[in-house]
PDB file of C-alpha atoms in Angstrom:
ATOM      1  CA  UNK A  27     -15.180  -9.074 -17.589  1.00  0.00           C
ATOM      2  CA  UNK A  28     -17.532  -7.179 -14.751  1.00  0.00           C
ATOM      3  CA  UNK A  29     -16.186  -6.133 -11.928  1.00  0.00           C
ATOM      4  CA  UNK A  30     -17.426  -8.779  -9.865  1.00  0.00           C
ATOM      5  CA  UNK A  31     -16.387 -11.609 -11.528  1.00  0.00           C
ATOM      6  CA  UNK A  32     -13.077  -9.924 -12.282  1.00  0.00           C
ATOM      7  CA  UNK A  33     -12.954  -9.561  -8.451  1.00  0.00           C
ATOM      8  CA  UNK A  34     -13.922 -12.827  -7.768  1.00  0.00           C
ATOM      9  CA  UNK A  35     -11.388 -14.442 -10.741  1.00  0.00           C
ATOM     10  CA  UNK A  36      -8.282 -12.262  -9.163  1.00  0.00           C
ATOM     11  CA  UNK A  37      -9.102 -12.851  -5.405  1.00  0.00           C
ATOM     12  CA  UNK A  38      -8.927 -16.915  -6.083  1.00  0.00           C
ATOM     13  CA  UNK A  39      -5.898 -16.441  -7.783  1.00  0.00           C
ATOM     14  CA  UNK A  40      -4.373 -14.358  -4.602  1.00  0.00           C
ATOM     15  CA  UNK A  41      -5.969 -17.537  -1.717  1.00  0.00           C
ATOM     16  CA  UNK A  42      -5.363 -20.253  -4.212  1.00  0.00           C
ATOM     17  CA  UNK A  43      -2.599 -20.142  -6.711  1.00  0.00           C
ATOM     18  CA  UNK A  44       1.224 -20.896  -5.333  1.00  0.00           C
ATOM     19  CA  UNK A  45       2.801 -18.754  -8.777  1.00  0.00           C
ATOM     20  CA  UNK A  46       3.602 -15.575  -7.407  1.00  0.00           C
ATOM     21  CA  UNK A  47       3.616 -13.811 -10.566  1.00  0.00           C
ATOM     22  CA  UNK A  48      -0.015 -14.706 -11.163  1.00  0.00           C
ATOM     23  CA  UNK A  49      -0.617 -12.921  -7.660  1.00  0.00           C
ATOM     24  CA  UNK A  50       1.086  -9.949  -8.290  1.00  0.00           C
ATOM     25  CA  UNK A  51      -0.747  -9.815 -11.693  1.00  0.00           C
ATOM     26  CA  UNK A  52      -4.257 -10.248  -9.642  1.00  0.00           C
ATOM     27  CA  UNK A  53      -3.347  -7.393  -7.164  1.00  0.00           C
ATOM     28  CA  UNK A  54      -2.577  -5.298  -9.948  1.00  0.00           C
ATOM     29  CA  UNK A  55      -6.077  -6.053 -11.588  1.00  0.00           C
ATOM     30  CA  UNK A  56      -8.043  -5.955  -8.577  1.00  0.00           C
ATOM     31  CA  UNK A  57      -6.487  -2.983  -7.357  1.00  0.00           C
ATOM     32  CA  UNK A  58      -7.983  -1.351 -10.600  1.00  0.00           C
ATOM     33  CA  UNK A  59     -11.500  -2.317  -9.792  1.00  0.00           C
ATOM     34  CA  UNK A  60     -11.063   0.594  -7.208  1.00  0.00           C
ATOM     35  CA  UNK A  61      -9.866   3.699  -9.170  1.00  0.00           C
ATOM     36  CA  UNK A  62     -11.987   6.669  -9.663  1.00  0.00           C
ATOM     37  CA  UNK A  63     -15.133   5.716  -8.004  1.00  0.00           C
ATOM     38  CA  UNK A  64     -17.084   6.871  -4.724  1.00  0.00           C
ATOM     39  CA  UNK A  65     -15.008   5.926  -1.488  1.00  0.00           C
ATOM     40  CA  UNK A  66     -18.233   3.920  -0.216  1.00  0.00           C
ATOM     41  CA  UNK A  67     -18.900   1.904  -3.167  1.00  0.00           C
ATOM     42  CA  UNK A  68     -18.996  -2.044  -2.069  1.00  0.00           C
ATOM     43  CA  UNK A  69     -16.511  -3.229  -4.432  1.00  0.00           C
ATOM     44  CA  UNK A  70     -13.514  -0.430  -3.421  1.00  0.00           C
ATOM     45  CA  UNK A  71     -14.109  -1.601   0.027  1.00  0.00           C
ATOM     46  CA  UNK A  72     -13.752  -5.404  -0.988  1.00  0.00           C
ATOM     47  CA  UNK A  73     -10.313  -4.203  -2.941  1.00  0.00           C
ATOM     48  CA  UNK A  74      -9.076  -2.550  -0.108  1.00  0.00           C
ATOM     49  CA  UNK A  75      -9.743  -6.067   2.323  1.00  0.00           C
ATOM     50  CA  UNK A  76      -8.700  -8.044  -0.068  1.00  0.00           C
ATOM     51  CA  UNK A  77      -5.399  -5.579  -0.304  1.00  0.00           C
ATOM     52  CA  UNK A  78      -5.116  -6.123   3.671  1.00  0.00           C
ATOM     53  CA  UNK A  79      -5.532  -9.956   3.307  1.00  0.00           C
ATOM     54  CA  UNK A  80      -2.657 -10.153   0.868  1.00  0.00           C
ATOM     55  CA  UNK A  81      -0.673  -7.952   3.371  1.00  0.00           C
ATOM     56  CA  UNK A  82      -1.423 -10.118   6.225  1.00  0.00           C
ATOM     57  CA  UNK A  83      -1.499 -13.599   4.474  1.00  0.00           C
ATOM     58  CA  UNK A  84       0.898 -14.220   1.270  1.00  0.00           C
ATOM     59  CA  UNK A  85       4.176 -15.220   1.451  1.00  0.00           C
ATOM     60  CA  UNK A  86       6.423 -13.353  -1.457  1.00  0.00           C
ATOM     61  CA  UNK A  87       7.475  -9.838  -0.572  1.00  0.00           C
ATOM     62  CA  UNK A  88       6.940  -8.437  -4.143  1.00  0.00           C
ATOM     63  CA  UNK A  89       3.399  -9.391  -4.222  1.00  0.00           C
ATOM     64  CA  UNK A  90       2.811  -7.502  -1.112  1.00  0.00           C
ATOM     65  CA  UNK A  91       4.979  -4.609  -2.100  1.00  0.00           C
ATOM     66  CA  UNK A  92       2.193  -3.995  -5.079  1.00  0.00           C
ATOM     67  CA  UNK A  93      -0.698  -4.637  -2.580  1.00  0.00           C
ATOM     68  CA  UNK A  94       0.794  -1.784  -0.404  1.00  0.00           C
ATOM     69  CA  UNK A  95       1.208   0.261  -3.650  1.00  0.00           C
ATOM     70  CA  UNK A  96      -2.307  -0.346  -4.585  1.00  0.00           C
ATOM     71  CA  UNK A  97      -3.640   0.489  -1.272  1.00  0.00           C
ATOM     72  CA  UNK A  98      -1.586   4.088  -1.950  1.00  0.00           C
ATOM     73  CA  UNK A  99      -2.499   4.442  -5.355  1.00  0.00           C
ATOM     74  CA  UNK A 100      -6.192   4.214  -4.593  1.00  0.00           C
ATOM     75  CA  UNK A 101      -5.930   6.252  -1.508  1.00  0.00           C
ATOM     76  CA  UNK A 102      -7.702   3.690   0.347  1.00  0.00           C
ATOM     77  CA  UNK A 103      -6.988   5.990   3.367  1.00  0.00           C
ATOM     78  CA  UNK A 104      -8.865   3.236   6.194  1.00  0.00           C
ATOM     79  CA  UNK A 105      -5.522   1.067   5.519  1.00  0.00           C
ATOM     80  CA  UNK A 106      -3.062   3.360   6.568  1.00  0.00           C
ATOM     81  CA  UNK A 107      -3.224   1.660  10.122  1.00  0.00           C
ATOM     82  CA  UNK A 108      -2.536  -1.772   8.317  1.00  0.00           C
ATOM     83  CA  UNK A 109       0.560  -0.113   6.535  1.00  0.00           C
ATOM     84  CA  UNK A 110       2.110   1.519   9.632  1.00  0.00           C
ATOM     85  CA  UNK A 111       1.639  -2.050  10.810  1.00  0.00           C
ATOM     86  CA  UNK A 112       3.735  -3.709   8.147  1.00  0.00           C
ATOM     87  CA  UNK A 113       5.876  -0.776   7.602  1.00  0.00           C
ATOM     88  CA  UNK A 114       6.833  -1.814  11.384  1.00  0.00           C
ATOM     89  CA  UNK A 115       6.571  -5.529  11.681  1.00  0.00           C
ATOM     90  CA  UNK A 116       6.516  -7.361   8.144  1.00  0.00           C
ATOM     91  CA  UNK A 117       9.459  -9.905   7.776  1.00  0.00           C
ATOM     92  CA  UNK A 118       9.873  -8.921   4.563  1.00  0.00           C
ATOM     93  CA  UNK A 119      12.345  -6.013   3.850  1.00  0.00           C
ATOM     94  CA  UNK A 120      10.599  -5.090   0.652  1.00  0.00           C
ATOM     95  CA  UNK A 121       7.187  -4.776   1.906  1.00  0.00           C
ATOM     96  CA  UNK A 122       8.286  -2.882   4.678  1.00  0.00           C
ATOM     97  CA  UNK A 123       9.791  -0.297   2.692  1.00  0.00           C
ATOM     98  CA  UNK A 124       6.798  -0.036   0.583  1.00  0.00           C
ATOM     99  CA  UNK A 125       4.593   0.506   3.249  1.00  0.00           C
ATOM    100  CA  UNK A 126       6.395   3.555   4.012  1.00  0.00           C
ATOM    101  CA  UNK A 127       6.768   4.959   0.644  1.00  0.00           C
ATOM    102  CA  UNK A 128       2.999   4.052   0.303  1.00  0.00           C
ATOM    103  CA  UNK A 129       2.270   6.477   3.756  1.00  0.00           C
ATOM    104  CA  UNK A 130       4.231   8.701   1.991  1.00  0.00           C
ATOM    105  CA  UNK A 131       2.571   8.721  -1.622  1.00  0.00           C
ATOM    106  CA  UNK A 132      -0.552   8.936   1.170  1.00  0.00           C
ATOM    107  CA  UNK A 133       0.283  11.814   2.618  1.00  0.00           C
ATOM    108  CA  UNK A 134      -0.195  10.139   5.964  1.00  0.00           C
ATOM    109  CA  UNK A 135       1.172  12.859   7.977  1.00  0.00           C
ATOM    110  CA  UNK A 136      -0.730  11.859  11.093  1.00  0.00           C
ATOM    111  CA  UNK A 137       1.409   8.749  11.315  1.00  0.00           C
ATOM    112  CA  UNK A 138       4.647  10.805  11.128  1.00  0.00           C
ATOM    113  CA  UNK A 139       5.343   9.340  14.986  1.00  0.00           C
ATOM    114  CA  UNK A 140       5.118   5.849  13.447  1.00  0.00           C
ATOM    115  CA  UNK A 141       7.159   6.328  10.460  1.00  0.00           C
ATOM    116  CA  UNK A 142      10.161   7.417  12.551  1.00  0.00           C
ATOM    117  CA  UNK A 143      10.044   4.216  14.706  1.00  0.00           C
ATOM    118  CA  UNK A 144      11.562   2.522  11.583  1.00  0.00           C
ATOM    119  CA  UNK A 145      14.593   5.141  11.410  1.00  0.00           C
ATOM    120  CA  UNK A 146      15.837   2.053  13.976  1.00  0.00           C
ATOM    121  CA  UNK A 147      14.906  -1.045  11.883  1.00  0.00           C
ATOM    122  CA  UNK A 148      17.471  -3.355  11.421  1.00  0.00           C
ATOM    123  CA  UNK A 149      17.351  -2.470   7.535  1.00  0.00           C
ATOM    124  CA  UNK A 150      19.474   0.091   6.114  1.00  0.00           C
ATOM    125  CA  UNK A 151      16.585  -0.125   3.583  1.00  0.00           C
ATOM    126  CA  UNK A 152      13.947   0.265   5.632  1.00  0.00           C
ATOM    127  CA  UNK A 153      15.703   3.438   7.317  1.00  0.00           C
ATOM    128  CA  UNK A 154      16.563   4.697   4.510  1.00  0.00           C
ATOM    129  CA  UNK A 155      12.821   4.726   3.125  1.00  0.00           C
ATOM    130  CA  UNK A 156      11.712   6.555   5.915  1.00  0.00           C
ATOM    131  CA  UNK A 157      14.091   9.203   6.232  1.00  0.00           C
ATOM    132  CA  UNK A 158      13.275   9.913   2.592  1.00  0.00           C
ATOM    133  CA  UNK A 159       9.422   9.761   3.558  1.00  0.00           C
ATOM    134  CA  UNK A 160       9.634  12.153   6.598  1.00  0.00           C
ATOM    135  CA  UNK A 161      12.156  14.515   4.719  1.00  0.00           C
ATOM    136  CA  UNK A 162       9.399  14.962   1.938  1.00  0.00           C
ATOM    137  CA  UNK A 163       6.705  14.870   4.949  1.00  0.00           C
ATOM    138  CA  UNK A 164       8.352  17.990   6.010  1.00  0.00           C
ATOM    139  CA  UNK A 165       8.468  19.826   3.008  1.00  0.00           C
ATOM    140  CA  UNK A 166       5.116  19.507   1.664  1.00  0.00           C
ATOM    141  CA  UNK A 167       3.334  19.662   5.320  1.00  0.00           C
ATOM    142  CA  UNK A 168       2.331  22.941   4.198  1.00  0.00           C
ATOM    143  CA  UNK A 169       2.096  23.202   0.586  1.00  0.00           C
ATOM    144  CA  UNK A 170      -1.866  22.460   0.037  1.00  0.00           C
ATOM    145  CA  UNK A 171      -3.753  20.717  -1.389  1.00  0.00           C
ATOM    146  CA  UNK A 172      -2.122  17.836  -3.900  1.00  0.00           C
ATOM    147  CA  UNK A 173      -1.250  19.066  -7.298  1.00  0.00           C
ATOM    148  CA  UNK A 174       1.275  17.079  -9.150  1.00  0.00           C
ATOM    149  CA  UNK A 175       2.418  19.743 -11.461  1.00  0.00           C
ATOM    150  CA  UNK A 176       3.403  21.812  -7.962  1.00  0.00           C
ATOM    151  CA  UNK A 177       5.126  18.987  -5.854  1.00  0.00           C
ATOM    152  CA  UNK A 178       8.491  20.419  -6.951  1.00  0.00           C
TER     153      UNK A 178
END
C-alpha cells in the first residue's frame, strides 16, 4: 500500500473505529511510515501530528502508550513538549509512564526539570519511571554521541 493511502487507511481507523486493538495496530503502522527518512519530509510530520492527536484525543491508555513510543522511536524530537505534557497531566497511568520512558529513550535531557515534577505524582508508577529516567539521564549526560553497543 503507498504511504499515503496507508496513512490515510490507519489515521481513519485511529478518529473512527471504537476497537482499540485496531488503533493500537494503526499507530504501530503509521508510526512506520516515519522511520529512516529526512526529518522534513511531509509525511513524518503528518505521523508525528497524527501521534499528538492520538495523545490528546483517544481514550485507551495502551493505545497512547504506543503513540508515545512511536513518537520516541522515530525521534520525532518537536513532540517532546507534548510528552512532558502527558508525562505530567494524562489521566492515564500508563501513558504517563510512557511518556517518560519515551523522554528518556529521547534523550531529552533539556526537560530533566520536567521529568522530576513527576517524582511527586500520585503514582508509584509514574515515580518510579522517572527516577529510573533521570538516574540513566545522569549517567549517560556525558557519554556522546548514541551508540547502542556502548550504552552499558
Amino acid at each position: 500500500m503507498p504511504s499515503e493511502e496507508r496513512f490515510n487507511f490507519c489515521e481513519n481507523i485511529l478518529k473512527n473505529d471504537d476497537d482499540e486493538s485496531r488503533r493500537w495496530d494503526a499507530v504501530w503502522l503509521v508510526g512506520e511510515l516515519a522511520e529512516n527518512i529526512n526529518e522534513n519530509h511531509r509525511i513524518r510530520q503528518k505521523v508525528a501530528d497524527l501521534m499528538e492527536w492520538v495523545l490528546r484525543n483517544d481514550s485507551n491508555g495502551v493505545v497512547k502508550h504506543e503513540a508515545s513510543f512511536q513518537i520516541a522511536a522515530r525521534n520525532l524530537r518537536e513532540k517532546i513538549p507534548l510528552l512532558v505534557e502527558i508525562s505530567l497531566n494524562d489521566k492515564s497511568v500508563l501513558s504517563k509512564h510512557e511518556a517518560i520512558e519515551s523522554l528518556g529513550l529521547m534523550r531529552a535531557f533539556e526537560v530533566e526539570e520536567d521529568i522530576k515534577l513527576a517524582l511527586k505524582d500520585p503514582s508509584s508508577d509514574v515515580r518510579e519511571t522517572a527516577e529510573f529516567i533521570l538516574k540513566r539521564f545522569k549517567r549517560l549526560r556525558n557519554s556522546g554521541e548514541y551508540t547502542p553497543s556502548e550504552i552499558l
